[in-house]
Amino acid sequence: MSRYRLLPTPAQQAVLRDHCGHARYIWNLAGEQHAHWRLGRKGVPGYLEQCRQLTQARAENPWLAAGSQTVQQQALRDFAQAMTAFFDPGHPARRPSWRKAGRDEGFRIVARGTQWDVRRVSRKAGQVWVPKAGWVRFRWSRAVPAGAKSYRVTLDRAGRWHVAFAVIPDPVPAPGNGQAVGIDRGVVVSAALSTGELLSAPVLTGRERIRLRRLQRTLARATRGSNRRGRVRHAIARLRARETDRRKDWAEKVSTDIARRFDVIRVEDLLITNMTRSARGTRGDPGRNVRAKAGLNRGILGSGWGLLVRRLKDKAPGRVEKVKPHYTSQRCSACGQVDRGSRESQAVFRCTACGFAGHADVNAAVNIAAGHAVTARGGDGITQPVNREPQLLLPSA
Ligand SMILES: [Zn+2]
């Protein structure tokens, strides 16, 4: 995904806002139909049936009919695809959630050549064709990938428009050196390699963190609905967005580097979403160690681990192996003894049997590097199709 700052004129902004509103409305409508479905009832309307309903809805609602049919149909397709991913036992995704105004603003356009195109107009500016809005300028901060087939326009909470061209990164050729690397998603650092390298995803600088804390204090004191409150929220969102951008760049660079240096890349088979979900628990079964886990989860999410693994799979297709996570952090990488007591602290591993000592995350990474690929359930990341360009998939038609 290459993201660019979109610079629509005021008139174009109005069109884009309409597109966002329509896409959100359609998405939520499709979601409601699924939510009301119960076992034993007739099937949920499939994509084709929903398209028919969309035509009808457009005939009855002038405000919907005034919008772009391309945008609205794509929202339906996106929802259908999200449901398919949700029901996929191999790679389950989250249930498509309700989209909230002001928070989830965006729409997607596919079919380059017929629905859209992109062109460069100057050294620093490009233009992308958006239905009903025409050519919209964007900041040409880097070359648009030649293989881009679709794009998504988004409006973030800081009021910035972006266009992201969806492209599967080109696979990086394997070095052919027969080397395997293990990567541990660290808590102390973002990722530890079995080579001993410790990688840290960028965070806000000290000065930025101080500024963020000050803004958060101001926000707590500001009157609800006041102009000042709006300005402070805007500033906070901008700082957060800056951090996110840095993480994304980091994941791109690190994944390319690792894919270039090693033939086989081993990571733990861990569903990051499950880990982060488990902490809070439910009302009937409140999570244990909620505080400690919440801290750990913040670290995991903040480290950009999920994005890094996704990019590794894209760039080294068939070369990423998932290893069972059992005891990787308690096992001594020197003598193989498994003992909880060896994990001296978050950062230090000291074997109670042979005395080997080292960075705990690196020790785990070495165990992962020596691990065996998980073959059960087929979730080894090897058989996944390389091309994941969004496709029309019908969940219940
Ligand atoms: Zn040992």
Coordinates of C-alpha atoms and ligand atoms in Angstrom, one line a residue:
M1 CA 0.0 0.0 0.0
S2 CA 1.5 3.3 -1.0
R3 CA -0.2 6.2 0.5
Y4 CA -0.2 9.8 -0.8
R5 CA -1.6 13.0 0.5
L6 CA -4.6 13.9 -1.6
L7 CA -5.3 17.6 -2.3
P8 CA -8.9 18.0 -3.5
T9 CA -10.4 21.4 -4.3
P10 CA -13.2 22.5 -2.0
A11 CA -15.7 21.4 -4.7
Q12 CA -14.0 18.0 -5.1
Q13 CA -14.0 17.7 -1.3
A14 CA -17.8 17.9 -1.3
V15 CA -18.0 15.1 -3.8
L16 CA -15.5 13.0 -1.9
R17 CA -17.5 13.5 1.3
D18 CA -20.6 12.3 -0.5
H19 CA -18.8 9.2 -1.7
C20 CA -17.6 8.5 1.8
G21 CA -21.1 8.9 3.2
H22 CA -22.7 6.7 0.6
A23 CA -20.1 4.0 0.9
R24 CA -20.6 4.0 4.7
Y25 CA -24.4 3.9 4.4
I26 CA -24.3 1.0 2.0
W27 CA -21.7 -0.9 4.1
N28 CA -23.8 -0.5 7.2
L29 CA -27.0 -1.5 5.4
A30 CA -25.3 -4.7 4.2
G31 CA -24.1 -5.3 7.8
E32 CA -27.6 -4.9 9.2
Q33 CA -29.0 -7.5 6.9
H34 CA -26.3 -9.9 8.1
A35 CA -26.9 -9.0 11.7
H36 CA -30.6 -9.9 11.5
W37 CA -29.9 -13.2 9.9
R38 CA -30.4 -16.2 12.2
L39 CA -29.8 -19.9 11.8
G40 CA -32.6 -21.6 10.0
R41 CA -33.8 -18.6 8.2
K42 CA -33.6 -18.2 4.5
G43 CA -30.1 -17.1 3.4
V44 CA -28.9 -13.5 3.8
P45 CA -29.3 -11.6 0.5
G46 CA -26.2 -12.3 -1.5
Y47 CA -24.2 -9.7 -3.4
L48 CA -26.4 -10.0 -6.6
E49 CA -29.6 -9.7 -4.6
Q50 CA -28.1 -6.7 -2.8
C51 CA -27.2 -5.1 -6.1
R52 CA -30.8 -5.4 -7.1
Q53 CA -31.8 -3.8 -3.8
L54 CA -29.3 -1.0 -4.4
T55 CA -30.9 -0.2 -7.7
Q56 CA -34.2 -0.1 -6.0
A57 CA -32.9 2.1 -3.1
R58 CA -31.4 4.5 -5.6
A59 CA -34.8 4.7 -7.4
E60 CA -36.4 5.6 -4.1
N61 CA -33.7 7.9 -2.6
P62 CA -32.7 10.8 -4.7
W63 CA -29.7 11.6 -2.5
L64 CA -28.4 8.1 -3.1
A65 CA -29.1 8.2 -6.8
A66 CA -27.2 11.5 -7.1
G67 CA -24.1 9.7 -5.9
S68 CA -21.8 7.4 -7.8
Q69 CA -23.1 3.9 -8.5
T70 CA -19.5 2.7 -8.9
V71 CA -18.7 3.8 -5.4
Q72 CA -21.9 2.3 -3.9
Q73 CA -21.5 -1.0 -5.7
Q74 CA -17.9 -1.3 -4.6
A75 CA -18.9 -0.8 -1.0
L76 CA -21.2 -3.8 -1.4
R77 CA -18.5 -5.8 -2.9
D78 CA -16.1 -4.9 -0.2
F79 CA -18.6 -5.9 2.4
A80 CA -19.2 -9.3 0.7
Q81 CA -15.4 -9.8 0.6
A82 CA -15.1 -8.9 4.3
M83 CA -17.8 -11.5 5.2
T84 CA -16.0 -14.2 3.2
A85 CA -12.8 -13.4 5.1
F86 CA -14.8 -13.6 8.3
F87 CA -16.1 -17.1 7.5
D88 CA -12.8 -18.4 6.1
P89 CA -11.5 -21.0 8.6
G90 CA -8.0 -20.9 7.3
H91 CA -7.4 -17.2 7.7
P92 CA -10.2 -15.9 9.9
A93 CA -10.6 -12.1 9.9
R94 CA -12.7 -9.9 12.2
R95 CA -16.4 -9.6 11.6
P96 CA -17.0 -6.5 9.5
S97 CA -17.9 -3.8 11.9
W98 CA -20.3 -0.8 11.9
R99 CA -18.7 2.2 10.2
K100 CA -19.1 5.4 12.1
A101 CA -19.3 8.9 10.6
G102 CA -16.2 10.9 11.2
R103 CA -14.2 7.8 12.1
D104 CA -14.3 5.3 9.2
E105 CA -14.5 7.6 6.2
G106 CA -13.4 6.2 2.9
F107 CA -14.3 4.5 -0.4
R108 CA -12.6 2.2 -2.8
I109 CA -12.4 2.2 -6.6
V110 CA -11.2 -0.7 -8.7
A111 CA -10.8 -1.5 -12.4
R112 CA -8.0 0.8 -13.5
G113 CA -8.3 1.8 -17.1
T114 CA -12.1 1.8 -17.1
Q115 CA -13.0 3.3 -13.8
W116 CA -9.9 5.3 -12.9
D117 CA -6.4 6.1 -13.9
V118 CA -3.4 8.0 -12.5
R119 CA -1.1 10.5 -14.2
R120 CA 1.8 12.7 -13.2
V121 CA 1.4 16.4 -13.9
S122 CA 4.6 17.9 -12.4
R123 CA 7.6 16.9 -10.4
K124 CA 5.7 17.1 -7.2
A125 CA 2.1 16.5 -8.2
G126 CA 0.0 13.7 -9.7
Q127 CA -3.6 13.3 -10.4
V128 CA -6.0 10.5 -9.8
W129 CA -9.3 10.1 -11.5
V130 CA -12.2 9.8 -9.1
P131 CA -15.8 9.2 -10.4
K132 CA -17.8 12.4 -10.4
A133 CA -14.9 14.4 -9.0
G134 CA -12.6 14.2 -12.0
W135 CA -8.9 14.5 -11.8
V136 CA -7.9 15.1 -8.1
R137 CA -4.4 16.3 -7.3
F138 CA -2.1 14.5 -4.9
R139 CA 1.4 15.0 -3.7
W140 CA 3.8 12.9 -5.8
S141 CA 6.0 11.9 -2.8
R142 CA 7.2 8.8 -4.6
A143 CA 6.5 6.9 -7.8
V144 CA 3.1 5.3 -8.0
P145 CA 3.7 1.5 -8.3
A146 CA 3.1 0.4 -11.9
G147 CA 1.0 -2.6 -10.7
A148 CA -1.6 -0.6 -8.8
K149 CA -5.0 -2.0 -9.7
S150 CA -7.2 -0.3 -7.2
Y151 CA -7.1 2.6 -4.7
R152 CA -8.8 3.7 -1.5
V153 CA -9.5 7.3 -0.6
T154 CA -9.7 8.1 3.1
L155 CA -10.4 11.0 5.3
D156 CA -8.6 10.8 8.7
R157 CA -9.7 12.3 11.9
A158 CA -7.1 15.0 11.5
G159 CA -9.1 16.1 8.4
R160 CA -6.5 14.9 5.9
W161 CA -7.4 13.2 2.6
H162 CA -5.2 10.3 1.4
V163 CA -5.2 8.1 -1.6
A164 CA -3.6 4.6 -1.2
F165 CA -2.9 2.5 -4.2
A166 CA -3.3 -1.2 -3.5
V167 CA -0.4 -3.1 -4.9
I168 CA 1.1 -6.4 -3.8
P169 CA 4.8 -5.6 -3.3
D170 CA 7.1 -7.4 -5.8
P171 CA 8.6 -10.5 -4.3
V172 CA 12.2 -9.9 -3.3
P173 CA 14.5 -12.6 -4.7
A174 CA 15.9 -15.1 -2.2
P175 CA 19.6 -14.7 -1.7
G176 CA 20.1 -18.5 -2.1
N177 CA 22.5 -18.7 0.8
G178 CA 20.5 -21.4 2.6
Q179 CA 20.2 -19.3 5.7
A180 CA 17.2 -19.2 8.0
V181 CA 16.4 -16.4 10.4
G182 CA 14.0 -16.5 13.4
I183 CA 12.1 -13.4 14.4
D184 CA 10.6 -13.0 17.8
R185 CA 8.0 -10.3 18.4
G186 CA 9.6 -8.7 21.3
V187 CA 8.2 -6.8 24.2
V188 CA 11.3 -4.9 25.1
V189 CA 12.1 -4.2 21.4
S190 CA 9.7 -4.5 18.4
A191 CA 11.5 -7.6 17.0
A192 CA 14.5 -9.6 17.8
L193 CA 16.4 -11.6 15.1
S194 CA 18.2 -14.8 15.8
T195 CA 21.3 -13.1 14.5
G196 CA 21.2 -10.9 17.6
E197 CA 19.9 -7.8 16.0
L198 CA 17.3 -5.9 17.9
L199 CA 14.8 -3.9 15.8
S200 CA 12.7 -1.1 17.2
A201 CA 9.8 0.4 15.4
P202 CA 9.9 4.2 15.5
V203 CA 8.0 5.9 18.2
L204 CA 7.4 9.6 18.9
T205 CA 10.4 11.5 20.0
G206 CA 10.8 12.7 23.5
R207 CA 9.8 16.2 22.6
E208 CA 6.7 14.9 20.7
R209 CA 5.7 12.7 23.7
I210 CA 5.9 15.7 26.0
R211 CA 3.8 17.7 23.6
L212 CA 1.3 14.9 23.3
R213 CA 0.9 14.7 27.1
R214 CA 0.5 18.4 27.3
L215 CA -2.2 18.3 24.6
Q216 CA -4.0 15.5 26.4
R217 CA -4.1 17.5 29.6
T218 CA -5.5 20.5 27.7
L219 CA -8.1 18.3 26.1
A220 CA -9.2 17.0 29.5
R221 CA -9.8 20.6 30.7
A222 CA -11.4 21.9 27.5
T223 CA -15.1 22.4 27.4
R224 CA -17.0 19.8 25.3
G225 CA -17.9 21.1 21.9
S226 CA -15.7 24.1 22.1
N227 CA -13.5 25.3 19.3
R228 CA -10.5 24.9 21.4
R229 CA -11.3 21.3 22.1
G230 CA -11.6 20.7 18.3
R231 CA -8.2 22.2 17.7
V232 CA -6.5 20.2 20.4
R233 CA -8.1 16.9 19.2
H234 CA -6.9 17.8 15.7
A235 CA -3.3 18.3 16.9
I236 CA -3.4 15.0 18.9
A237 CA -4.6 13.2 15.8
R238 CA -1.9 14.7 13.7
L239 CA 0.8 13.5 16.1
R240 CA -0.7 10.0 16.2
A241 CA -0.8 9.9 12.4
R242 CA 2.8 10.9 12.2
E243 CA 3.8 8.0 14.4
T244 CA 1.7 5.6 12.3
D245 CA 3.3 6.8 9.1
R246 CA 6.8 6.2 10.6
R247 CA 5.8 2.6 11.6
K248 CA 4.6 1.9 8.1
D249 CA 7.8 3.1 6.5
W250 CA 9.8 1.1 9.1
A251 CA 7.9 -2.2 8.3
E252 CA 8.5 -1.7 4.6
K253 CA 12.3 -1.2 5.0
V254 CA 12.8 -3.9 7.5
S255 CA 10.8 -6.5 5.6
T256 CA 12.7 -5.8 2.3
D257 CA 16.0 -6.1 4.2
I258 CA 15.1 -9.4 5.8
A259 CA 13.7 -10.9 2.6
R260 CA 16.9 -10.0 0.8
R261 CA 19.2 -11.5 3.4
F262 CA 17.6 -14.8 4.3
D263 CA 16.2 -17.8 2.4
V264 CA 13.8 -18.9 5.1
I265 CA 12.1 -16.6 7.6
R266 CA 10.5 -18.2 10.7
V267 CA 8.1 -16.4 12.9
E268 CA 5.8 -17.6 15.7
D269 CA 2.3 -18.8 14.7
L270 CA 0.4 -16.4 16.8
L271 CA -2.7 -14.6 16.1
I272 CA -2.0 -11.1 17.3
T273 CA -5.7 -10.3 17.5
N274 CA -6.3 -13.1 19.9
M275 CA -3.6 -12.0 22.2
T276 CA -4.8 -8.5 22.3
R277 CA -8.4 -9.5 22.7
S278 CA -7.8 -11.9 25.6
A279 CA -6.7 -9.3 28.1
R280 CA -10.0 -7.6 28.8
G281 CA -12.1 -10.7 29.1
T282 CA -15.9 -10.6 29.4
R283 CA -18.1 -9.5 32.2
G284 CA -18.7 -13.1 33.3
D285 CA -15.0 -14.0 33.0
P286 CA -12.9 -10.9 33.6
G287 CA -9.4 -11.3 32.2
R288 CA -6.7 -12.1 34.6
N289 CA -3.7 -9.8 34.9
V290 CA -5.6 -7.3 32.9
R291 CA -3.2 -4.5 33.7
A292 CA 0.0 -6.4 32.9
K293 CA -1.5 -7.7 29.7
A294 CA -2.8 -4.3 28.7
G295 CA 0.7 -3.0 28.9
L296 CA 2.1 -5.9 27.0
N297 CA -0.6 -5.5 24.3
R298 CA 0.1 -1.9 23.9
G299 CA 3.7 -2.9 23.3
I300 CA 2.7 -5.5 20.7
L301 CA 0.3 -3.3 18.9
G302 CA 2.6 -0.4 19.0
S303 CA 5.5 -2.4 17.6
G304 CA 3.8 -2.8 14.2
W305 CA 4.4 -6.5 14.4
G306 CA 1.4 -7.6 12.4
L307 CA 2.3 -5.2 9.5
L308 CA 5.8 -6.5 9.5
V309 CA 4.7 -10.1 9.1
R310 CA 2.2 -9.2 6.4
R311 CA 4.9 -7.5 4.4
L312 CA 7.3 -10.4 4.9
K313 CA 4.8 -12.7 3.4
D314 CA 4.2 -10.4 0.5
K315 CA 7.9 -9.9 -0.2
A316 CA 9.1 -13.5 0.5
P317 CA 6.2 -15.6 -0.7
G318 CA 6.7 -19.3 0.2
R319 CA 9.7 -18.4 2.4
V320 CA 7.9 -17.4 5.6
E321 CA 7.3 -20.3 8.0
K322 CA 5.2 -20.3 11.1
V323 CA 6.6 -22.1 14.1
K324 CA 4.6 -23.3 17.1
P325 CA 5.1 -20.8 19.8
H326 CA 5.3 -23.3 22.7
Y327 CA 8.2 -22.6 25.2
T328 CA 10.2 -20.5 22.8
S329 CA 10.7 -18.0 25.5
Q330 CA 11.5 -20.5 28.2
R331 CA 13.8 -22.8 26.3
C332 CA 17.5 -22.4 26.4
S333 CA 18.8 -22.0 22.9
A334 CA 22.2 -23.4 23.9
C335 CA 21.3 -26.6 25.7
G336 CA 17.6 -27.0 25.1
Q337 CA 16.4 -27.1 28.7
V338 CA 13.0 -25.7 29.2
D339 CA 12.5 -23.9 32.5
R340 CA 10.3 -21.0 33.4
G341 CA 12.9 -19.8 35.9
S342 CA 15.4 -19.2 33.2
R343 CA 13.5 -16.1 32.1
E344 CA 15.2 -13.9 34.6
S345 CA 13.4 -10.8 33.6
Q346 CA 11.6 -9.3 30.6
A347 CA 15.0 -8.6 28.9
V348 CA 17.4 -11.2 30.4
F349 CA 17.5 -15.0 29.8
R350 CA 19.8 -17.0 32.1
C351 CA 19.7 -20.8 31.8
T352 CA 19.3 -22.6 35.1
A353 CA 21.0 -25.7 33.7
C354 CA 24.0 -24.5 31.6
G355 CA 24.3 -20.9 32.7
F356 CA 24.0 -19.5 29.1
A357 CA 22.9 -15.9 29.4
G358 CA 21.6 -13.5 26.7
H359 CA 18.9 -11.2 25.6
A360 CA 15.6 -13.0 26.2
D361 CA 14.1 -12.0 22.9
V362 CA 17.1 -13.1 20.9
N363 CA 17.2 -16.4 22.8
A364 CA 13.6 -16.9 21.7
A365 CA 14.4 -15.9 18.1
V366 CA 17.1 -18.5 17.9
N367 CA 14.6 -21.1 19.1
I368 CA 12.2 -19.9 16.4
A369 CA 14.9 -20.1 13.8
A370 CA 15.5 -23.8 14.6
G371 CA 11.7 -24.5 14.8
H372 CA 9.6 -26.5 12.5
A373 CA 6.8 -25.2 10.3
V374 CA 3.3 -25.7 11.5
T375 CA 1.5 -27.8 9.0
A376 CA -1.8 -28.4 10.8
R377 CA -4.8 -26.5 9.4
G378 CA -2.6 -25.5 6.5
G379 CA -1.9 -22.2 8.1
D380 CA 1.8 -22.1 7.1
G381 CA 1.7 -19.1 4.9
I382 CA 3.3 -21.0 2.1
T383 CA 0.2 -22.1 0.2
Q384 CA -1.4 -18.6 0.2
P385 CA -1.9 -17.1 -3.2
V386 CA 0.7 -14.5 -4.0
N387 CA -1.7 -12.3 -5.7
R388 CA -4.3 -11.0 -3.3
E389 CA -5.8 -8.3 -5.5
P390 CA -9.3 -8.0 -4.1
Q391 CA -11.7 -10.3 -5.9
L392 CA -15.5 -10.5 -6.0
L393 CA -16.4 -13.3 -3.6
L394 CA -19.9 -14.2 -2.8
P395 CA -20.5 -15.3 0.8
S396 CA -24.0 -16.5 0.6
A397 CA -25.4 -16.1 -2.9
Ligands
ZN1 ZN 21.1 -24.0 28.8

